[in-house]
Coordinates of C-alpha atoms and ligand atoms in Angstrom, one line a residue:
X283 CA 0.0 0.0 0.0
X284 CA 1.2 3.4 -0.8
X285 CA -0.1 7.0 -1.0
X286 CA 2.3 10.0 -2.6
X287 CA 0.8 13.6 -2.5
X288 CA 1.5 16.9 -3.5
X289 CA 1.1 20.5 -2.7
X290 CA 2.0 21.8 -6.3
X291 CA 5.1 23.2 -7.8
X292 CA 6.4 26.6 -6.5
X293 CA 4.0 26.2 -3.3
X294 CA 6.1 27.1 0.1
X295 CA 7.4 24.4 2.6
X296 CA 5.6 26.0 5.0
X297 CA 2.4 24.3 3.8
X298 CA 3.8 20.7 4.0
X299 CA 2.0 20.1 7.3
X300 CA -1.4 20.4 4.8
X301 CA -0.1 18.1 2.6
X302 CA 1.2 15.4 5.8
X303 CA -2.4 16.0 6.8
X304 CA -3.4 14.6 3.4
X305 CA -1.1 11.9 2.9
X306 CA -2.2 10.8 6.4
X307 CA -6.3 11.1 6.2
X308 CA -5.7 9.2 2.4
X309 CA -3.6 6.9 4.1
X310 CA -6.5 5.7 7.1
X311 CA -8.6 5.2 4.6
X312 CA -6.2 2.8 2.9
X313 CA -5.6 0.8 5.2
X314 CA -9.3 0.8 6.5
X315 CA -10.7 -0.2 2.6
X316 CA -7.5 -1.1 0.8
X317 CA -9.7 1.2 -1.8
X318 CA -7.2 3.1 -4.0
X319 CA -9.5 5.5 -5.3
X320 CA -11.4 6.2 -1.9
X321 CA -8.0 7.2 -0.6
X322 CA -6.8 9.5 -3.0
X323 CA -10.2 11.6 -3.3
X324 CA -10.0 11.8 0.6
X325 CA -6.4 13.4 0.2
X326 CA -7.2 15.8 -2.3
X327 CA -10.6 16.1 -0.7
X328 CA -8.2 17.5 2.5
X329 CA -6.0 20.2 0.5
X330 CA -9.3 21.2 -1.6
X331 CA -11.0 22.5 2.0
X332 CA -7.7 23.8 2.7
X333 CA -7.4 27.6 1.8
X334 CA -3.6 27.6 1.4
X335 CA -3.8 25.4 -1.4
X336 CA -4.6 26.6 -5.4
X337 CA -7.8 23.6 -5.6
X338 CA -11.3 24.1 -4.1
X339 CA -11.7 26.9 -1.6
X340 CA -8.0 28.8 -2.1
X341 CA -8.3 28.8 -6.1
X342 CA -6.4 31.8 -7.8
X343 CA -8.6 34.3 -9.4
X344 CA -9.0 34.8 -13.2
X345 CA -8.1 37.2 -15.1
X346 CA -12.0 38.9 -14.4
X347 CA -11.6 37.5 -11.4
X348 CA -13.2 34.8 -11.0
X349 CA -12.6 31.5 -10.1
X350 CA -13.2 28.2 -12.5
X351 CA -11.5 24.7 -11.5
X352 CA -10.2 21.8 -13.3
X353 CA -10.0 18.0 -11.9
X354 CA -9.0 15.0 -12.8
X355 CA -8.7 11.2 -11.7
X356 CA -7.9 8.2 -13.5
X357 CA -7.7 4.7 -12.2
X358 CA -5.7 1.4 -13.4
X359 CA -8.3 -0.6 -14.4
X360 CA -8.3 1.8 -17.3
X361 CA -10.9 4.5 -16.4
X362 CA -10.8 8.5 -16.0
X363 CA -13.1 11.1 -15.7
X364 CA -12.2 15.3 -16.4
X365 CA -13.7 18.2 -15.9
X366 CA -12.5 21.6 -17.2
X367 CA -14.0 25.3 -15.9
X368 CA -16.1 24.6 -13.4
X369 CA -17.6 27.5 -11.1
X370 CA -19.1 27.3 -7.5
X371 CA -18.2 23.4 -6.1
X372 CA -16.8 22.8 -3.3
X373 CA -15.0 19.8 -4.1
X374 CA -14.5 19.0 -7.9
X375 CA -12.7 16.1 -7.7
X376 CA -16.0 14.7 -6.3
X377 CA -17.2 15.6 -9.6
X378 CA -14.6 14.3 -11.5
X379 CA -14.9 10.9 -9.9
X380 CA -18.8 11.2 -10.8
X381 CA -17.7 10.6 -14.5
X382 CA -15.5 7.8 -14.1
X383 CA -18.7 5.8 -14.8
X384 CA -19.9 7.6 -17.5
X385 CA -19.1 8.2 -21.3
X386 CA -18.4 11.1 -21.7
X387 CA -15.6 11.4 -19.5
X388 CA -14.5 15.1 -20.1
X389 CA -16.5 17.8 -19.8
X390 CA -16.5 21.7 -19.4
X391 CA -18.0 24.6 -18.2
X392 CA -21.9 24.9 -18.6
X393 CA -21.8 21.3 -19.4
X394 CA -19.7 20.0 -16.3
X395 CA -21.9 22.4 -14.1
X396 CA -25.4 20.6 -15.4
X397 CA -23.6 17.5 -14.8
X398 CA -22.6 18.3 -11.5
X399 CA -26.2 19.6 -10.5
X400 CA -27.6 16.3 -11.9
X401 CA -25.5 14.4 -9.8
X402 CA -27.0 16.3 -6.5
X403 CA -24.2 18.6 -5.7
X404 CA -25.1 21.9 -4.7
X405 CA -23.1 25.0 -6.1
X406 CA -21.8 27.3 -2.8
X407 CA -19.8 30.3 -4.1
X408 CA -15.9 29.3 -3.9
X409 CA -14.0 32.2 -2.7
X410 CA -11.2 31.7 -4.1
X411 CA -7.6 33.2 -3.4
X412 CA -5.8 36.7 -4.5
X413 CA -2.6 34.9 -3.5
X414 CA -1.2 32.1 -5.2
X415 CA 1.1 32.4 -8.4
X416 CA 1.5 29.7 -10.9
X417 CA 2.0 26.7 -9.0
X418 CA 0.3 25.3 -5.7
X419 CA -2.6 22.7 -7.9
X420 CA -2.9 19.6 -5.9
X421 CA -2.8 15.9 -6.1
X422 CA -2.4 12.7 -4.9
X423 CA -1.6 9.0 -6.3
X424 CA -2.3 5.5 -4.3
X425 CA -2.0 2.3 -4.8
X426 CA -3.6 -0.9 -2.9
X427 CA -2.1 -3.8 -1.4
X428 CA -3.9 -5.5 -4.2
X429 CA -1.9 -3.2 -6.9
X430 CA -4.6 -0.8 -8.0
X431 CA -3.7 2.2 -9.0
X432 CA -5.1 5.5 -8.6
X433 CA -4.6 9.4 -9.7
X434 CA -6.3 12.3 -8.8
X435 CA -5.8 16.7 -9.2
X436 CA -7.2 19.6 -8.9
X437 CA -6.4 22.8 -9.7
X438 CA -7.8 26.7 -9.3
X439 CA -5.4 26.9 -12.7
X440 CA -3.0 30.1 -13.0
X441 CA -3.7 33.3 -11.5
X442 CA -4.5 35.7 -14.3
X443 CA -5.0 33.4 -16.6
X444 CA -8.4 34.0 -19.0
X445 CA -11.4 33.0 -18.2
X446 CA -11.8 29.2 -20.3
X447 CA -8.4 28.7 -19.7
X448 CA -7.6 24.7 -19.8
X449 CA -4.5 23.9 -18.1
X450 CA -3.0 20.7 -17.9
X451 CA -4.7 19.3 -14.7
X452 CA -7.5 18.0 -16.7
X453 CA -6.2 16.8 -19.8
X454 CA -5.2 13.2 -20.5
X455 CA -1.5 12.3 -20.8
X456 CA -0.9 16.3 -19.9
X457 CA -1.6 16.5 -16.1
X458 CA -2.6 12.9 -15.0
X459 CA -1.9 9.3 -16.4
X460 CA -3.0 5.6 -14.9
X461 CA -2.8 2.9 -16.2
X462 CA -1.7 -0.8 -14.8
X463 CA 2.3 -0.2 -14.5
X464 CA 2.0 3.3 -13.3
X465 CA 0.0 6.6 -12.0
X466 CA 1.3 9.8 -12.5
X467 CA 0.4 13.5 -12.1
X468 CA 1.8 16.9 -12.6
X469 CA 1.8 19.9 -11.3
X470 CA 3.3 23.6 -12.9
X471 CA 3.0 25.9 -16.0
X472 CA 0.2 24.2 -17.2
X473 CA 1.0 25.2 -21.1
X474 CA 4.3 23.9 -20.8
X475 CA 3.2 20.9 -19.4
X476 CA 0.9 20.7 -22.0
X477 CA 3.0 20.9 -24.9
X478 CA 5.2 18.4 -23.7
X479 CA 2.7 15.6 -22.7
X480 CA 4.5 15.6 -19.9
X481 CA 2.8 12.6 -17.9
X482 CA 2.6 9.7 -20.8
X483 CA 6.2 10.8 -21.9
X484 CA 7.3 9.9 -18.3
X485 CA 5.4 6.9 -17.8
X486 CA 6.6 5.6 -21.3
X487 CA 10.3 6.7 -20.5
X488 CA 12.0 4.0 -18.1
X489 CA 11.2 1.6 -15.9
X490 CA 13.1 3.2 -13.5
X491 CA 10.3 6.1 -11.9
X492 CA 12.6 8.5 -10.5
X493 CA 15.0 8.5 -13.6
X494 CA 12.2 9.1 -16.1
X495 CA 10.4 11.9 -13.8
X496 CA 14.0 13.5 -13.8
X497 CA 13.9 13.5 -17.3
X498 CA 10.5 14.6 -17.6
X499 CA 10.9 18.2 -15.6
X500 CA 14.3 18.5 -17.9
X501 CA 11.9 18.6 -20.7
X502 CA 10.7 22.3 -19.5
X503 CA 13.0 25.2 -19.3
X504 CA 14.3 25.6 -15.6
X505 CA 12.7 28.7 -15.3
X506 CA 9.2 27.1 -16.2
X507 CA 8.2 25.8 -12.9
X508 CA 6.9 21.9 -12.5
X509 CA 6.9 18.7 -10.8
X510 CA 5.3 15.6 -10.9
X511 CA 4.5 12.2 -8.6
X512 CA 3.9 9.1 -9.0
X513 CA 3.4 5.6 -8.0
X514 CA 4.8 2.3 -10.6
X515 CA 4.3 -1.5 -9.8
X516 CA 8.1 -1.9 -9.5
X517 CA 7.4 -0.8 -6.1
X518 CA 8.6 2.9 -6.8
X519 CA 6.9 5.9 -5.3
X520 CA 8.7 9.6 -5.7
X521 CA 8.0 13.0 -6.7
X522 CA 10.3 15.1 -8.4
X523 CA 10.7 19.3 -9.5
X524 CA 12.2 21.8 -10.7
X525 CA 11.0 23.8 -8.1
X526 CA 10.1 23.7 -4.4
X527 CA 7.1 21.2 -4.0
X528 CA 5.9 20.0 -1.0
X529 CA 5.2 16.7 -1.0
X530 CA 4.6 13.5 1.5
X531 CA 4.8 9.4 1.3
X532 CA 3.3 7.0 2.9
X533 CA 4.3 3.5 2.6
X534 CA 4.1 -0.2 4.0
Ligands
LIG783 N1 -0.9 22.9 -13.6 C1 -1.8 23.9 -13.1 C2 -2.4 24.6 -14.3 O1 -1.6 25.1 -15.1 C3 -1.3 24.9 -12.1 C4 -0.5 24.2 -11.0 O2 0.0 23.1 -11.0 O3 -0.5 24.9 -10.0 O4 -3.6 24.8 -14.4

């Protein structure tokens, strides 16, 4: 069993107790369900309602100041579910778990707000944060005793950034890959992380985790903060930046 989180690229050390708090709620749940994906929601769940980080409540504001999300999870029995410019949830990882089961997987503003209402969650108004540059997204990846693995993110985006904005947090390969060797996720200048594919290039790289998520943040200029995590059934678990990036493991 293992649990890897993060607290996004360029975020301050000073919030790695809310991200230890993650890693740790994730983890009782683990070892309470061996449930892979239960755990990870439950960890970004944790950072989401946590104001210092850029997901949920402490999103950066847009450029018109407001705030849209983006959230992803995918799972290693080859699912994954998106959602892109969502306004007014709490939690929308919850929502991007909702379309694990479904078909479409992705969907985006108005869209992902209809499906979200249909679903029976209520939209609160998200505050969001002035603070908050371009890193600080969340995420978490687990895996079960049994071997399951799961990723999960979400992000408030950039600050400034325009309103529609899509970022890498939501987009397959981009910001999050799963599937039954290895769970990745990403955090940083979501264009750049884009552009590079970033999360399928490392999983496709080497079998050896830490070497290809070394690789991986070489792909981006140094100056272009990023980072990624990630869990492979060679019994790896590491997180690697460019950057500071707070980030905890747990592991039996
Ligand atoms: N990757 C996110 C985005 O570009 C930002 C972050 O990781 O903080 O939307």
């Amino acid at each position: 069993m293992k649990i890897i989180c993060h607290g996004g690229a360029g975020h301050t050390p000073k919030v790695q107790d809310g991200v230890d708090k993650a890693a740790e709620k994730g983890w009782s749940v683990l070892k309470e369900t061996d449930n892979a994906l239960e755990a990870a929601i439950t960890a970004v769940i944790i950072m989401e309602d946590d104001f210092r980080f850029n997901a949920g409540t402490g999103s950066c504001l847009r450029e018109d100041g407001s705030v849209q999300n983006d959230s992803s999870v995918a799972t290693s029995d080859g699912r994954m579910g998106a959602i892109a410019n969502l306004r007014n949830f709490k939690n929308p990882v919850l929502i991007a778990k909702e379309l694990l089961d479904e078909f479409p997987v992705m969907l985006a503003g108005k869209g992902a707000i209809e499906f979200a209402l249909k679903k029976g969650y209520k939209q609160t108004k998200v505050k969001g944060s002035e603070k908050g540059w371009t890193g600080d997204t969340v995420g978490a990846v687990v895996q079960s005793s049994k071997g399951d693995i799961v990723v999960a993110s979400s992000t408030g985006g950039v600050r400034g950034r325009p309103v529609g904005r899509v970022g890498d947090t939501p987009l397959w390969g981009s910001g999050f890959y799963c599937d039954e060797k290895i769970g990745i996720v990403a955090t940083g200048v979501g264009e750049a992380i884009t552009e590079q594919l970033l999360c399928y290039r490392v999983a496709q790289h080497s079998e050896n985790l830490e070497e290809a998520m070394e690789w991986g943040v070489r792909l981006l200029p140094k100056d272009t903060g990023v980072g990624v995590i990630g869990i492979n059934n060679n019994g790896q678990i590491c997180g690697s930046s460019n950057t500071s990036m707070p980030f905890s493991i747990i592991e039996r």
